[in-house]
mmCIF file of C-alpha atoms in Angstrom:
data_model
loop_
_atom_site.group_PDB
_atom_site.id
_atom_site.type_symbol
_atom_site.label_atom_id
_atom_site.label_comp_id
_atom_site.label_asym_id
_atom_site.label_seq_id
_atom_site.Cartn_x
_atom_site.Cartn_y
_atom_site.Cartn_z
ATOM 1 C CA UNK W 28 -33.936 13.894 -3.864
ATOM 2 C CA UNK W 29 -35.154 15.858 -0.901
ATOM 3 C CA UNK W 30 -32.129 17.857 1.160
ATOM 4 C CA UNK W 31 -31.784 15.440 4.045
ATOM 5 C CA UNK W 32 -31.674 12.446 1.961
ATOM 6 C CA UNK W 33 -29.182 14.512 0.210
ATOM 7 C CA UNK W 34 -27.380 15.383 3.178
ATOM 8 C CA UNK W 35 -27.288 11.484 4.915
ATOM 9 C CA UNK W 36 -25.648 10.316 1.500
ATOM 10 C CA UNK W 37 -23.144 12.691 1.697
ATOM 11 C CA UNK W 38 -22.485 11.640 4.980
ATOM 12 C CA UNK W 39 -22.075 7.879 4.011
ATOM 13 C CA UNK W 40 -19.383 8.812 1.109
ATOM 14 C CA UNK W 41 -17.704 11.152 3.690
ATOM 15 C CA UNK W 42 -17.349 8.456 6.011
ATOM 16 C CA UNK W 43 -16.394 6.010 3.423
ATOM 17 C CA UNK W 44 -13.598 8.175 2.014
ATOM 18 C CA UNK W 45 -12.105 8.418 6.041
ATOM 19 C CA UNK W 46 -12.451 4.174 6.277
ATOM 20 C CA UNK W 47 -10.518 4.132 3.395
ATOM 21 C CA UNK W 48 -7.784 6.624 4.461
ATOM 22 C CA UNK W 49 -7.547 5.300 8.058
ATOM 23 C CA UNK W 50 -7.268 1.330 7.095
ATOM 24 C CA UNK W 51 -4.163 -0.212 6.214
ATOM 25 C CA UNK W 52 -3.793 -1.871 2.558
ATOM 26 C CA UNK W 53 -2.423 -5.374 2.031
ATOM 27 C CA UNK W 54 -1.043 -5.503 -1.508
ATOM 28 C CA UNK W 55 -0.646 -9.404 -2.894
ATOM 29 C CA UNK W 56 2.707 -8.818 -5.111
ATOM 30 C CA UNK W 57 1.922 -9.051 -8.396
ATOM 31 C CA UNK W 58 -1.869 -9.254 -7.980
ATOM 32 C CA UNK W 59 -3.339 -13.182 -9.044
ATOM 33 C CA UNK W 60 -0.105 -13.801 -10.789
ATOM 34 C CA UNK W 61 1.924 -13.919 -7.564
ATOM 35 C CA UNK W 62 5.483 -13.625 -6.201
ATOM 36 C CA UNK W 63 6.706 -16.371 -9.162
ATOM 37 C CA UNK W 64 8.936 -15.603 -12.146
ATOM 38 C CA UNK W 65 7.438 -13.281 -14.654
ATOM 39 C CA UNK W 66 7.370 -13.943 -18.692
ATOM 40 C CA UNK W 67 8.332 -10.039 -18.870
ATOM 41 C CA UNK W 68 10.962 -8.287 -17.164
ATOM 42 C CA UNK W 69 9.327 -5.136 -16.069
ATOM 43 C CA UNK W 70 6.164 -7.061 -14.852
ATOM 44 C CA UNK W 71 6.729 -6.347 -11.340
ATOM 45 C CA UNK W 72 7.719 -2.944 -11.221
ATOM 46 C CA UNK W 73 4.354 -2.241 -14.036
ATOM 47 C CA UNK W 74 2.768 -3.744 -10.788
ATOM 48 C CA UNK W 75 4.360 -1.568 -8.485
ATOM 49 C CA UNK W 76 3.744 1.599 -10.361
ATOM 50 C CA UNK W 77 0.149 1.069 -11.062
ATOM 51 C CA UNK W 78 -0.650 1.508 -7.426
ATOM 52 C CA UNK W 79 0.245 3.753 -4.048
ATOM 53 C CA UNK W 80 1.809 2.546 -1.309
ATOM 54 C CA UNK W 81 1.296 4.382 2.097
ATOM 55 C CA UNK W 82 2.767 3.587 5.844
ATOM 56 C CA UNK W 83 0.747 0.985 7.628
ATOM 57 C CA UNK W 84 0.392 -1.312 4.360
ATOM 58 C CA UNK W 85 1.539 -4.818 3.522
ATOM 59 C CA UNK W 86 3.016 -6.496 1.237
ATOM 60 C CA UNK W 87 1.678 -10.297 0.648
ATOM 61 C CA UNK W 88 4.372 -12.501 -1.026
ATOM 62 C CA UNK W 89 2.793 -15.909 -2.188
ATOM 63 C CA UNK W 90 3.988 -17.886 -4.511
ATOM 64 C CA UNK W 91 2.426 -21.361 -6.330
ATOM 65 C CA UNK W 92 3.198 -24.210 -4.675
ATOM 66 C CA UNK W 93 5.266 -26.122 -6.362
ATOM 67 C CA UNK W 94 8.246 -22.619 -6.900
ATOM 68 C CA UNK W 95 10.222 -21.171 -3.939
ATOM 69 C CA UNK W 96 11.397 -17.590 -3.986
ATOM 70 C CA UNK W 97 13.247 -15.659 -1.140
ATOM 71 C CA UNK W 98 12.763 -11.339 -0.822
ATOM 72 C CA UNK W 99 15.884 -9.431 -0.519
ATOM 73 C CA UNK W 100 16.059 -5.859 0.447
ATOM 74 C CA UNK W 101 18.891 -4.177 -1.235
ATOM 75 C CA UNK W 102 19.604 -0.643 0.374
ATOM 76 C CA UNK W 103 20.240 1.499 -2.479
ATOM 77 C CA UNK W 104 19.314 2.402 -5.892
ATOM 78 C CA UNK W 105 22.358 0.924 -7.086
ATOM 79 C CA UNK W 106 22.959 -2.949 -5.340
ATOM 80 C CA UNK W 107 18.781 -2.974 -6.753
ATOM 81 C CA UNK W 108 19.453 -1.965 -10.139
ATOM 82 C CA UNK W 109 22.586 -4.465 -10.061
ATOM 83 C CA UNK W 110 20.390 -7.262 -8.398
ATOM 84 C CA UNK W 111 23.137 -7.025 -5.274
ATOM 85 C CA UNK W 112 21.864 -9.817 -3.034
ATOM 86 C CA UNK W 113 21.900 -8.426 0.575
ATOM 87 C CA UNK W 114 23.465 -10.224 3.566
ATOM 88 C CA UNK W 115 19.883 -10.521 4.953
ATOM 89 C CA UNK W 116 16.981 -12.013 3.123
ATOM 90 C CA UNK W 117 13.637 -13.921 3.763
ATOM 91 C CA UNK W 118 12.285 -17.541 2.330
ATOM 92 C CA UNK W 119 8.872 -18.259 2.833
ATOM 93 C CA UNK W 120 8.069 -14.948 4.229
ATOM 94 C CA UNK W 121 4.348 -14.197 4.268
ATOM 95 C CA UNK W 122 4.199 -10.137 4.562
ATOM 96 C CA UNK W 123 6.534 -7.484 5.037
ATOM 97 C CA UNK W 124 5.014 -4.421 6.696
ATOM 98 C CA UNK W 125 5.602 -0.908 4.974
ATOM 99 C CA UNK W 126 6.756 1.086 8.584
ATOM 100 C CA UNK W 127 8.619 4.133 7.107
ATOM 101 C CA UNK W 128 8.086 5.962 4.484
ATOM 102 C CA UNK W 129 11.015 6.422 1.576
ATOM 103 C CA UNK W 130 11.830 4.166 -1.323
ATOM 104 C CA UNK W 131 11.930 0.290 -0.842
ATOM 105 C CA UNK W 132 13.240 -2.255 -2.934
ATOM 106 C CA UNK W 133 12.379 -5.894 -3.137
ATOM 107 C CA UNK W 134 14.425 -8.933 -5.070
ATOM 108 C CA UNK W 135 14.127 -12.627 -5.699
ATOM 109 C CA UNK W 136 17.623 -13.609 -4.562
ATOM 110 C CA UNK W 137 17.424 -17.220 -5.849
ATOM 111 C CA UNK W 138 19.858 -17.614 -9.016
ATOM 112 C CA UNK W 139 19.021 -15.335 -11.471
ATOM 113 C CA UNK W 140 15.385 -14.026 -10.575
ATOM 114 C CA UNK W 141 16.047 -10.806 -10.171
ATOM 115 C CA UNK W 142 17.828 -10.260 -13.639
ATOM 116 C CA UNK W 143 14.831 -11.949 -15.007
ATOM 117 C CA UNK W 144 12.550 -9.539 -13.139
ATOM 118 C CA UNK W 145 11.705 -10.770 -10.507
ATOM 119 C CA UNK W 146 12.300 -6.992 -8.326
ATOM 120 C CA UNK W 147 10.500 -3.979 -7.818
ATOM 121 C CA UNK W 148 10.624 -0.782 -6.041
ATOM 122 C CA UNK W 149 7.997 1.505 -4.329
ATOM 123 C CA UNK W 150 7.909 4.511 -2.897
ATOM 124 C CA UNK W 151 5.917 4.323 0.469
ATOM 125 C CA UNK W 152 4.248 7.935 1.509
ATOM 126 C CA UNK W 153 3.664 8.846 4.821
ATOM 127 C CA UNK W 154 -0.039 7.732 6.090
ATOM 128 C CA UNK W 155 -2.597 10.463 4.875
ATOM 129 C CA UNK W 156 -3.418 13.067 7.475
ATOM 130 C CA UNK W 157 0.427 13.216 9.032
ATOM 131 C CA UNK W 158 2.707 15.768 8.263
ATOM 132 C CA UNK W 159 6.037 14.222 7.628
ATOM 133 C CA UNK W 160 9.143 14.579 10.157
ATOM 134 C CA UNK W 161 6.858 16.101 12.815
ATOM 135 C CA UNK W 162 5.204 14.877 15.877
ATOM 136 C CA UNK W 163 2.189 16.759 15.172
ATOM 137 C CA UNK W 164 -0.819 14.857 13.586
ATOM 138 C CA UNK W 165 -3.365 16.257 11.596
ATOM 139 C CA UNK W 166 -6.453 13.980 12.282
ATOM 140 C CA UNK W 167 -9.694 13.536 10.583
ATOM 141 C CA UNK W 168 -11.830 14.100 13.800
ATOM 142 C CA UNK W 169 -12.185 18.041 12.958
ATOM 143 C CA UNK W 170 -13.866 17.237 9.390
ATOM 144 C CA UNK W 171 -15.546 14.854 10.764
ATOM 145 C CA UNK W 172 -17.310 16.899 13.304
ATOM 146 C CA UNK W 173 -17.995 19.695 11.299
ATOM 147 C CA UNK W 174 -18.952 17.829 8.125
ATOM 148 C CA UNK W 175 -21.610 15.730 10.823
ATOM 149 C CA UNK W 176 -22.544 19.377 12.168
ATOM 150 C CA UNK W 177 -23.354 20.779 9.129
ATOM 151 C CA UNK W 178 -25.291 17.715 7.795
ATOM 152 C CA UNK W 179 -27.311 18.010 10.956
ATOM 153 C CA UNK W 180 -27.466 21.556 10.631
ATOM 154 C CA UNK W 181 -28.679 20.939 7.261
ATOM 155 C CA UNK W 182 -31.385 18.285 8.203
ATOM 156 C CA UNK W 183 -32.859 19.976 10.794
ATOM 157 C CA UNK W 184 -32.852 23.247 8.404
ATOM 158 C CA UNK W 185 -34.767 21.777 5.684
ATOM 159 C CA UNK W 186 -36.877 19.129 8.246
#
């Protein structure tokens, strides 16, 4: 592979990484299993611990057609651990946006579902390219422009 083709390939990999960084992700809670009563009490915790969550991502809660499960958001680890139902919860919700960084808790408020494992917590990370607790944002454009200039210079030099 010659140098210009190599540079062109690097550009596509770089642009692909930038698109992945800047696009919010929709996480279907529980994967293909959905938001349903699990067979193991750690199912949803294991699911949540296997992926990163960023500000702007969405959690999609889907239950089987014959089941109804609500979603509550306890405000503390103690309430989450004890399955304390918050005063405000959602029935038949489709998605929840993760709009701020920090620890977020989710439980089912129906019957004994929470104690049976229908609960999980996530650590929501700041969007990539931002500095937490600051109004200053570090964008991807300077790096993109530098990479493009570098690739163009290499292409012209070796062409």
